[in-house]
PDB file of C-alpha atoms in Angstrom:
ATOM      1  CA  UNK A 303       0.022   0.083   0.173  1.00 40.00           C
ATOM      2  CA  UNK A 304       1.083   3.508  -0.733  1.00 47.00           C
ATOM      3  CA  UNK A 305       3.038   5.248   2.266  1.00 47.00           C
ATOM      4  CA  UNK A 306       1.086   8.370   3.285  1.00 46.00           C
ATOM      5  CA  UNK A 307       2.351  10.073   6.577  1.00 49.00           C
ATOM      6  CA  UNK A 308       0.939  13.177   7.861  1.00 63.00           C
ATOM      7  CA  UNK A 309       4.052  15.276   6.480  1.00 83.00           C
ATOM      8  CA  UNK A 310       6.022  14.233   3.616  1.00 89.00           C
ATOM      9  CA  UNK A 311       9.666  13.141   4.829  1.00 87.00           C
ATOM     10  CA  UNK A 312      12.515  15.719   3.747  1.00 81.00           C
ATOM     11  CA  UNK A 313      12.832  19.604   3.425  1.00 82.00           C
ATOM     12  CA  UNK A 314      12.505  21.493   0.377  1.00 82.00           C
ATOM     13  CA  UNK A 315      15.161  22.292  -2.140  1.00 78.00           C
ATOM     14  CA  UNK A 316      16.145  24.908  -4.223  1.00 73.00           C
ATOM     15  CA  UNK A 317      14.437  22.938  -7.440  1.00 68.00           C
ATOM     16  CA  UNK A 318      16.945  24.245  -9.881  1.00 76.00           C
ATOM     17  CA  UNK A 319      16.301  22.671 -13.055  1.00 82.00           C
ATOM     18  CA  UNK A 320      16.856  22.610 -16.851  1.00 83.00           C
ATOM     19  CA  UNK A 321      15.741  20.694 -19.870  1.00 87.00           C
ATOM     20  CA  UNK A 322      18.055  17.862 -20.555  1.00 92.00           C
ATOM     21  CA  UNK A 323      19.797  18.332 -17.463  1.00 94.00           C
ATOM     22  CA  UNK A 324      19.864  14.536 -16.610  1.00 97.00           C
ATOM     23  CA  UNK A 325      20.304  13.165 -20.226  1.00 96.00           C
ATOM     24  CA  UNK A 326      23.406  11.328 -19.108  1.00 97.00           C
ATOM     25  CA  UNK A 327      22.021   9.499 -15.978  1.00 98.00           C
ATOM     26  CA  UNK A 328      18.734   8.843 -18.139  1.00 97.00           C
ATOM     27  CA  UNK A 329      20.405   7.432 -20.725  1.00 97.00           C
ATOM     28  CA  UNK A 330      22.775   5.178 -18.662  1.00 98.00           C
ATOM     29  CA  UNK A 331      19.798   3.835 -16.873  1.00 98.00           C
ATOM     30  CA  UNK A 332      18.043   2.907 -19.985  1.00 97.00           C
ATOM     31  CA  UNK A 333      20.999   0.830 -20.904  1.00 96.00           C
ATOM     32  CA  UNK A 334      21.813  -0.676 -17.642  1.00 94.00           C
ATOM     33  CA  UNK A 335      18.715  -1.079 -15.893  1.00 97.00           C
ATOM     34  CA  UNK A 336      16.214  -1.340 -19.087  1.00 96.00           C
ATOM     35  CA  UNK A 337      15.978  -5.319 -19.146  1.00 95.00           C
ATOM     36  CA  UNK A 338      14.577  -5.247 -15.696  1.00 95.00           C
ATOM     37  CA  UNK A 339      12.128  -2.669 -16.360  1.00 97.00           C
ATOM     38  CA  UNK A 340      11.266  -4.730 -19.510  1.00 96.00           C
ATOM     39  CA  UNK A 341      10.935  -7.816 -17.470  1.00 95.00           C
ATOM     40  CA  UNK A 342       8.715  -6.113 -14.821  1.00 94.00           C
ATOM     41  CA  UNK A 343       4.694  -6.810 -15.306  1.00 85.00           C
ATOM     42  CA  UNK A 344       3.890  -2.941 -14.914  1.00 92.00           C
ATOM     43  CA  UNK A 345       7.478  -1.296 -14.450  1.00 97.00           C
ATOM     44  CA  UNK A 346       7.367   2.015 -12.033  1.00 98.00           C
ATOM     45  CA  UNK A 347      10.017   4.682 -12.057  1.00 98.00           C
ATOM     46  CA  UNK A 348       9.854   7.717  -9.507  1.00 98.00           C
ATOM     47  CA  UNK A 349      11.771  11.209 -10.485  1.00 98.00           C
ATOM     48  CA  UNK A 350      12.008  12.047  -6.602  1.00 98.00           C
ATOM     49  CA  UNK A 351      12.575  15.917  -6.144  1.00 96.00           C
ATOM     50  CA  UNK A 352      12.131  17.094  -9.627  1.00 95.00           C
ATOM     51  CA  UNK A 353      12.297  20.516  -8.922  1.00 93.00           C
ATOM     52  CA  UNK A 354      10.333  23.567  -9.718  1.00 92.00           C
ATOM     53  CA  UNK A 355       9.556  22.642 -13.023  1.00 94.00           C
ATOM     54  CA  UNK A 356       8.568  19.017 -14.332  1.00 96.00           C
ATOM     55  CA  UNK A 357      11.061  18.729 -17.646  1.00 96.00           C
ATOM     56  CA  UNK A 358      13.093  16.094 -15.779  1.00 96.00           C
ATOM     57  CA  UNK A 359      10.227  13.728 -15.158  1.00 98.00           C
ATOM     58  CA  UNK A 360       8.939  14.405 -18.745  1.00 98.00           C
ATOM     59  CA  UNK A 361      12.363  13.553 -20.057  1.00 98.00           C
ATOM     60  CA  UNK A 362      12.441  10.373 -17.806  1.00 98.00           C
ATOM     61  CA  UNK A 363       8.926   8.884 -19.042  1.00 98.00           C
ATOM     62  CA  UNK A 364      10.193   9.186 -22.863  1.00 97.00           C
ATOM     63  CA  UNK A 365      13.663   8.016 -22.471  1.00 97.00           C
ATOM     64  CA  UNK A 366      12.686   5.020 -20.087  1.00 98.00           C
ATOM     65  CA  UNK A 367      10.279   4.090 -22.780  1.00 97.00           C
ATOM     66  CA  UNK A 368      13.254   3.843 -25.596  1.00 95.00           C
ATOM     67  CA  UNK A 369      14.196   0.736 -23.271  1.00 96.00           C
ATOM     68  CA  UNK A 370      10.901  -0.300 -21.384  1.00 96.00           C
ATOM     69  CA  UNK A 371       7.818   0.857 -23.309  1.00 96.00           C
ATOM     70  CA  UNK A 372       5.389  -0.081 -20.848  1.00 96.00           C
ATOM     71  CA  UNK A 373       7.067   2.340 -17.764  1.00 98.00           C
ATOM     72  CA  UNK A 374       5.138   4.417 -15.623  1.00 98.00           C
ATOM     73  CA  UNK A 375       6.690   7.551 -14.184  1.00 98.00           C
ATOM     74  CA  UNK A 376       5.826   9.319 -10.752  1.00 98.00           C
ATOM     75  CA  UNK A 377       7.287  12.720 -10.051  1.00 98.00           C
ATOM     76  CA  UNK A 378       7.282  13.193  -6.801  1.00 98.00           C
ATOM     77  CA  UNK A 379       7.757  17.068  -4.848  1.00 97.00           C
ATOM     78  CA  UNK A 380       7.658  18.086  -1.467  1.00 95.00           C
ATOM     79  CA  UNK A 381       6.636  21.660  -2.140  1.00 94.00           C
ATOM     80  CA  UNK A 382       2.751  21.619  -2.999  1.00 96.00           C
ATOM     81  CA  UNK A 383       3.258  24.524  -5.419  1.00 96.00           C
ATOM     82  CA  UNK A 384       5.639  22.510  -7.552  1.00 96.00           C
ATOM     83  CA  UNK A 385       3.136  19.740  -7.949  1.00 97.00           C
ATOM     84  CA  UNK A 386       0.262  21.980  -8.706  1.00 98.00           C
ATOM     85  CA  UNK A 387       2.297  23.552 -11.384  1.00 97.00           C
ATOM     86  CA  UNK A 388       3.410  20.260 -12.760  1.00 97.00           C
ATOM     87  CA  UNK A 389      -0.198  18.615 -13.206  1.00 98.00           C
ATOM     88  CA  UNK A 390      -0.939  20.141 -16.431  1.00 97.00           C
ATOM     89  CA  UNK A 391       2.241  18.217 -17.884  1.00 97.00           C
ATOM     90  CA  UNK A 392       0.470  14.904 -16.813  1.00 98.00           C
ATOM     91  CA  UNK A 393       0.249  12.302 -19.500  1.00 97.00           C
ATOM     92  CA  UNK A 394      -0.516   8.845 -20.334  1.00 97.00           C
ATOM     93  CA  UNK A 395       2.047   6.797 -17.892  1.00 97.00           C
ATOM     94  CA  UNK A 396       3.022  10.218 -16.120  1.00 98.00           C
ATOM     95  CA  UNK A 397       1.968  11.617 -12.942  1.00 98.00           C
ATOM     96  CA  UNK A 398       2.944  13.740 -10.163  1.00 98.00           C
ATOM     97  CA  UNK A 399       2.408  13.709  -6.314  1.00 97.00           C
ATOM     98  CA  UNK A 400       3.183  15.333  -3.215  1.00 98.00           C
ATOM     99  CA  UNK A 401       5.585  13.389  -1.099  1.00 97.00           C
ATOM    100  CA  UNK A 402       9.266  12.948   0.150  1.00 97.00           C
ATOM    101  CA  UNK A 403      11.722  10.123   0.935  1.00 97.00           C
ATOM    102  CA  UNK A 404       8.716   8.117   1.885  1.00 97.00           C
ATOM    103  CA  UNK A 405       7.765   7.768  -1.578  1.00 98.00           C
ATOM    104  CA  UNK A 406       4.200   7.301  -1.130  1.00 97.00           C
ATOM    105  CA  UNK A 407       3.372   5.267  -4.339  1.00 97.00           C
ATOM    106  CA  UNK A 408       0.781   2.077  -4.286  1.00 95.00           C
ATOM    107  CA  UNK A 409       3.243  -0.262  -5.841  1.00 96.00           C
ATOM    108  CA  UNK A 410       7.056  -0.774  -5.035  1.00 97.00           C
ATOM    109  CA  UNK A 411       9.034   1.390  -7.547  1.00 98.00           C
ATOM    110  CA  UNK A 412      11.543  -0.305  -9.966  1.00 98.00           C
ATOM    111  CA  UNK A 413      13.476   2.690 -10.028  1.00 98.00           C
ATOM    112  CA  UNK A 414      14.124   5.569  -8.100  1.00 98.00           C
ATOM    113  CA  UNK A 415      16.134   8.447  -9.436  1.00 98.00           C
ATOM    114  CA  UNK A 416      17.082  11.484  -7.086  1.00 97.00           C
ATOM    115  CA  UNK A 417      19.218  13.888  -8.550  1.00 96.00           C
ATOM    116  CA  UNK A 418      20.652  17.003  -7.031  1.00 95.00           C
ATOM    117  CA  UNK A 419      18.474  16.257  -3.862  1.00 95.00           C
ATOM    118  CA  UNK A 420      20.803  15.012  -1.298  1.00 95.00           C
ATOM    119  CA  UNK A 421      23.409  17.627  -2.092  1.00 89.00           C
ATOM    120  CA  UNK A 422      21.330  20.116  -0.071  1.00 86.00           C
ATOM    121  CA  UNK A 423      21.576  17.879   2.988  1.00 93.00           C
ATOM    122  CA  UNK A 424      24.305  17.188   5.438  1.00 95.00           C
ATOM    123  CA  UNK A 425      26.535  14.074   4.952  1.00 96.00           C
ATOM    124  CA  UNK A 426      25.744  12.561   7.872  1.00 95.00           C
ATOM    125  CA  UNK A 427      21.908  12.015   6.642  1.00 96.00           C
ATOM    126  CA  UNK A 428      22.829  10.241   3.697  1.00 97.00           C
ATOM    127  CA  UNK A 429      22.970   6.869   4.805  1.00 97.00           C
ATOM    128  CA  UNK A 430      19.552   7.098   6.603  1.00 97.00           C
ATOM    129  CA  UNK A 431      18.112   8.300   3.371  1.00 97.00           C
ATOM    130  CA  UNK A 432      19.704   5.730   1.449  1.00 98.00           C
ATOM    131  CA  UNK A 433      18.494   2.914   3.622  1.00 98.00           C
ATOM    132  CA  UNK A 434      14.788   4.393   3.354  1.00 97.00           C
ATOM    133  CA  UNK A 435      14.792   4.863  -0.314  1.00 98.00           C
ATOM    134  CA  UNK A 436      16.154   1.483  -0.697  1.00 98.00           C
ATOM    135  CA  UNK A 437      13.525  -0.135   1.455  1.00 97.00           C
ATOM    136  CA  UNK A 438      10.855   0.993  -0.775  1.00 98.00           C
ATOM    137  CA  UNK A 439      12.478  -0.440  -3.863  1.00 98.00           C
ATOM    138  CA  UNK A 440      10.986  -3.634  -5.552  1.00 97.00           C
ATOM    139  CA  UNK A 441      13.223  -6.676  -5.174  1.00 95.00           C
ATOM    140  CA  UNK A 442      14.941  -5.842  -8.628  1.00 95.00           C
ATOM    141  CA  UNK A 443      14.599  -2.222  -8.027  1.00 97.00           C
ATOM    142  CA  UNK A 444      17.449   0.312  -8.572  1.00 98.00           C
ATOM    143  CA  UNK A 445      18.196   4.088  -6.669  1.00 98.00           C
ATOM    144  CA  UNK A 446      20.374   6.253  -8.276  1.00 98.00           C
ATOM    145  CA  UNK A 447      21.367   9.256  -6.649  1.00 98.00           C
ATOM    146  CA  UNK A 448      23.822  12.029  -7.785  1.00 97.00           C
ATOM    147  CA  UNK A 449      24.433  15.501  -8.589  1.00 96.00           C
ATOM    148  CA  UNK A 450      25.137  17.258 -11.921  1.00 96.00           C
ATOM    149  CA  UNK A 451      26.103  20.874 -12.890  1.00 94.00           C
ATOM    150  CA  UNK A 452      23.271  23.015 -13.977  1.00 92.00           C
ATOM    151  CA  UNK A 453      23.312  22.002 -17.903  1.00 93.00           C
ATOM    152  CA  UNK A 454      24.158  18.140 -17.580  1.00 93.00           C
ATOM    153  CA  UNK A 455      28.171  18.238 -18.772  1.00 95.00           C
ATOM    154  CA  UNK A 456      29.273  16.783 -15.618  1.00 97.00           C
ATOM    155  CA  UNK A 457      27.641  14.174 -13.518  1.00 97.00           C
ATOM    156  CA  UNK A 458      28.704  11.616 -10.851  1.00 98.00           C
ATOM    157  CA  UNK A 459      25.920   8.896  -9.453  1.00 98.00           C
ATOM    158  CA  UNK A 460      25.871   6.171  -7.397  1.00 98.00           C
ATOM    159  CA  UNK A 461      23.758   3.124  -7.946  1.00 98.00           C
ATOM    160  CA  UNK A 462      22.287   1.040  -5.205  1.00 98.00           C
ATOM    161  CA  UNK A 463      20.144  -1.953  -4.957  1.00 98.00           C
ATOM    162  CA  UNK A 464      17.756  -3.109  -2.066  1.00 96.00           C
ATOM    163  CA  UNK A 465      20.887  -4.237  -0.344  1.00 96.00           C
ATOM    164  CA  UNK A 466      22.647  -0.858  -0.616  1.00 97.00           C
ATOM    165  CA  UNK A 467      25.311   0.879  -2.924  1.00 98.00           C
ATOM    166  CA  UNK A 468      26.991  -1.047  -5.572  1.00 98.00           C
ATOM    167  CA  UNK A 469      28.476   1.517  -8.020  1.00 98.00           C
ATOM    168  CA  UNK A 470      29.684   5.090  -8.665  1.00 98.00           C
ATOM    169  CA  UNK A 471      29.530   6.378 -12.273  1.00 98.00           C
ATOM    170  CA  UNK A 472      31.630   9.351 -13.623  1.00 98.00           C
ATOM    171  CA  UNK A 473      29.962  11.108 -16.471  1.00 98.00           C
ATOM    172  CA  UNK A 474      30.968  14.269 -18.647  1.00 97.00           C
ATOM    173  CA  UNK A 475      30.800  15.896 -21.884  1.00 96.00           C
ATOM    174  CA  UNK A 476      34.506  15.318 -23.082  1.00 96.00           C
ATOM    175  CA  UNK A 477      34.869  18.411 -24.713  1.00 91.00           C
ATOM    176  CA  UNK A 478      34.492  20.344 -21.785  1.00 89.00           C
ATOM    177  CA  UNK A 479      36.983  18.641 -19.704  1.00 93.00           C
ATOM    178  CA  UNK A 480      40.454  19.760 -18.728  1.00 96.00           C
ATOM    179  CA  UNK A 481      41.490  16.848 -16.260  1.00 97.00           C
ATOM    180  CA  UNK A 482      39.034  14.160 -14.660  1.00 98.00           C
ATOM    181  CA  UNK A 483      39.316  15.871 -11.185  1.00 98.00           C
ATOM    182  CA  UNK A 484      37.180  18.428 -12.571  1.00 97.00           C
ATOM    183  CA  UNK A 485      34.459  16.145 -11.903  1.00 98.00           C
ATOM    184  CA  UNK A 486      34.931  16.251  -8.003  1.00 98.00           C
ATOM    185  CA  UNK A 487      32.676  19.445  -7.475  1.00 96.00           C
ATOM    186  CA  UNK A 488      29.980  17.021  -8.882  1.00 97.00           C
ATOM    187  CA  UNK A 489      30.571  14.027  -6.416  1.00 98.00           C
ATOM    188  CA  UNK A 490      27.446  13.361  -4.493  1.00 98.00           C
ATOM    189  CA  UNK A 491      27.254  13.897  -0.818  1.00 97.00           C
ATOM    190  CA  UNK A 492      28.414  10.789   0.344  1.00 97.00           C
ATOM    191  CA  UNK A 493      31.974  11.476  -1.198  1.00 98.00           C
ATOM    192  CA  UNK A 494      32.142  15.263  -1.975  1.00 97.00           C
ATOM    193  CA  UNK A 495      33.716  15.904   1.809  1.00 96.00           C
ATOM    194  CA  UNK A 496      36.046  12.694   1.289  1.00 97.00           C
ATOM    195  CA  UNK A 497      38.219  14.184  -1.698  1.00 97.00           C
ATOM    196  CA  UNK A 498      40.885  14.618   0.787  1.00 97.00           C
ATOM    197  CA  UNK A 499      44.122  12.740   1.250  1.00 97.00           C
ATOM    198  CA  UNK A 500      43.734   9.137   2.995  1.00 96.00           C
ATOM    199  CA  UNK A 501      40.175   8.881   1.375  1.00 98.00           C
ATOM    200  CA  UNK A 502      40.029   6.328  -1.716  1.00 98.00           C
ATOM    201  CA  UNK A 503      37.905   8.606  -3.874  1.00 98.00           C
ATOM    202  CA  UNK A 504      40.800  11.001  -3.522  1.00 98.00           C
ATOM    203  CA  UNK A 505      43.379   8.424  -4.421  1.00 98.00           C
ATOM    204  CA  UNK A 506      41.008   7.430  -7.557  1.00 98.00           C
ATOM    205  CA  UNK A 507      40.523  11.341  -8.792  1.00 98.00           C
ATOM    206  CA  UNK A 508      44.635  11.244  -8.568  1.00 98.00           C
ATOM    207  CA  UNK A 509      45.298   8.284 -10.645  1.00 98.00           C
ATOM    208  CA  UNK A 510      42.659   9.406 -12.944  1.00 98.00           C
ATOM    209  CA  UNK A 511      44.225  12.621 -13.354  1.00 98.00           C
ATOM    210  CA  UNK A 512      47.808  10.886 -13.796  1.00 98.00           C
ATOM    211  CA  UNK A 513      46.298   8.232 -16.494  1.00 98.00           C
ATOM    212  CA  UNK A 514      44.910  11.256 -18.400  1.00 98.00           C
ATOM    213  CA  UNK A 515      48.069  12.951 -18.333  1.00 98.00           C
ATOM    214  CA  UNK A 516      49.815   9.903 -19.457  1.00 98.00           C
ATOM    215  CA  UNK A 517      47.118   9.597 -22.489  1.00 98.00           C
ATOM    216  CA  UNK A 518      47.914  13.066 -23.631  1.00 97.00           C
ATOM    217  CA  UNK A 519      49.505  12.030 -27.092  1.00 97.00           C
ATOM    218  CA  UNK A 520      46.389  10.317 -27.755  1.00 97.00           C
ATOM    219  CA  UNK A 521      44.445  14.104 -27.766  1.00 96.00           C
ATOM    220  CA  UNK A 522      45.350  14.197 -31.291  1.00 96.00           C
ATOM    221  CA  UNK A 523      42.840  11.763 -32.271  1.00 96.00           C
ATOM    222  CA  UNK A 524      40.280  13.418 -30.039  1.00 96.00           C
ATOM    223  CA  UNK A 525      39.477  13.695 -26.476  1.00 96.00           C
ATOM    224  CA  UNK A 526      37.080  10.582 -26.895  1.00 97.00           C
ATOM    225  CA  UNK A 527      40.101   8.315 -27.867  1.00 97.00           C
ATOM    226  CA  UNK A 528      42.210  10.023 -25.068  1.00 98.00           C
ATOM    227  CA  UNK A 529      39.508   8.891 -22.469  1.00 98.00           C
ATOM    228  CA  UNK A 530      39.030   5.512 -23.720  1.00 98.00           C
ATOM    229  CA  UNK A 531      43.018   5.167 -23.263  1.00 98.00           C
ATOM    230  CA  UNK A 532      42.789   6.573 -19.807  1.00 98.00           C
ATOM    231  CA  UNK A 533      40.306   4.634 -18.363  1.00 98.00           C
ATOM    232  CA  UNK A 534      41.708   1.452 -20.093  1.00 98.00           C
ATOM    233  CA  UNK A 535      44.930   2.172 -17.910  1.00 98.00           C
ATOM    234  CA  UNK A 536      42.980   3.052 -14.960  1.00 98.00           C
ATOM    235  CA  UNK A 537      41.095  -0.391 -15.071  1.00 98.00           C
ATOM    236  CA  UNK A 538      44.623  -2.041 -14.180  1.00 98.00           C
ATOM    237  CA  UNK A 539      44.316  -0.815 -10.504  1.00 98.00           C
ATOM    238  CA  UNK A 540      40.771   0.180  -9.940  1.00 98.00           C
ATOM    239  CA  UNK A 541      37.615  -1.958 -10.413  1.00 98.00           C
ATOM    240  CA  UNK A 542      36.115  -0.544 -13.851  1.00 98.00           C
ATOM    241  CA  UNK A 543      33.031  -2.786 -14.276  1.00 98.00           C
ATOM    242  CA  UNK A 544      31.708  -1.016 -17.664  1.00 97.00           C
ATOM    243  CA  UNK A 545      33.402  -1.252 -20.803  1.00 96.00           C
ATOM    244  CA  UNK A 546      34.237   0.547 -24.035  1.00 96.00           C
ATOM    245  CA  UNK A 547      30.903   1.196 -25.191  1.00 96.00           C
ATOM    246  CA  UNK A 548      30.160   3.102 -21.944  1.00 97.00           C
ATOM    247  CA  UNK A 549      33.352   4.609 -22.312  1.00 98.00           C
ATOM    248  CA  UNK A 550      32.807   6.055 -25.618  1.00 97.00           C
ATOM    249  CA  UNK A 551      29.900   8.028 -24.031  1.00 96.00           C
ATOM    250  CA  UNK A 552      32.267   9.967 -21.835  1.00 97.00           C
ATOM    251  CA  UNK A 553      31.386   7.835 -18.523  1.00 98.00           C
ATOM    252  CA  UNK A 554      33.249   5.008 -16.326  1.00 98.00           C
ATOM    253  CA  UNK A 555      31.695   3.031 -13.467  1.00 98.00           C
ATOM    254  CA  UNK A 556      33.771   1.782 -10.612  1.00 98.00           C
ATOM    255  CA  UNK A 557      32.714  -0.699  -7.851  1.00 98.00           C
ATOM    256  CA  UNK A 558      31.221   1.093  -4.765  1.00 98.00           C
ATOM    257  CA  UNK A 559      33.285  -0.737  -2.223  1.00 98.00           C
ATOM    258  CA  UNK A 560      36.763   0.797  -4.137  1.00 98.00           C
ATOM    259  CA  UNK A 561      35.546   4.290  -3.306  1.00 98.00           C
ATOM    260  CA  UNK A 562      33.463   3.994  -0.077  1.00 98.00           C
ATOM    261  CA  UNK A 563      34.514   6.378   2.905  1.00 97.00           C
ATOM    262  CA  UNK A 564      36.935   4.763   5.029  1.00 91.00           C
ATOM    263  CA  UNK A 565      35.079   6.466   8.130  1.00 74.00           C
ATOM    264  CA  UNK A 566      31.734   7.312   9.056  1.00 62.00           C
ATOM    265  CA  UNK A 567      30.391  10.843   8.640  1.00 53.00           C
ATOM    266  CA  UNK A 568      31.687  12.785  11.674  1.00 46.00           C
TER     267      UNK A 568
END
């Protein structure tokens, strides 16, 4: 049954949003999670905290339907005025409702996407929010939580199953990149304060920059070839879990355990 507490769980965020801001994340979800969505009888996806305008939820519906034509999307916002403003954009398979981290849907979601939401929370709140959201997932469900810049050029997200975090994905428009550590400013809340010496994510970004510098001769073939060469070298020492078809998109996905913080948040 739907979980409908007296008040939605969470706090109102700034609500900044732009069309196509989440396209990199959406395309990754469609490719990596599309088969699971297709296999579900009536797959449900949630755009949690879609912001002051409904664009990301509308786009999520249409992008996921390229992989799973029967998918339904529910956009959830904690601010009543944002829900009211989104209602005129409802269409077949897309609805909007008031809610927060309790995820008030009648069915367990097969996907929860929470982009640019937890960045405005404290680090020590992340684990509980992850736990709450993962508990709402269907058995084969996926939570994707991360941060991107205002126009979607740089993005880092964590993918979690009902059991917890699985992977971290770094994605960028390669033409905008000076060096891989430029992505550090878009690390999700669980990692952004851990980019300091002694923490795994800091060591990863350091090695990423070194591999990028070593691959400089490949820049003459374009940024994509340099990135592919860089990630191939990086995978010798780090558990990269995707392949060249994703690297060509300006992505790399690493096992969460290799980047997880060494100590609990203070």
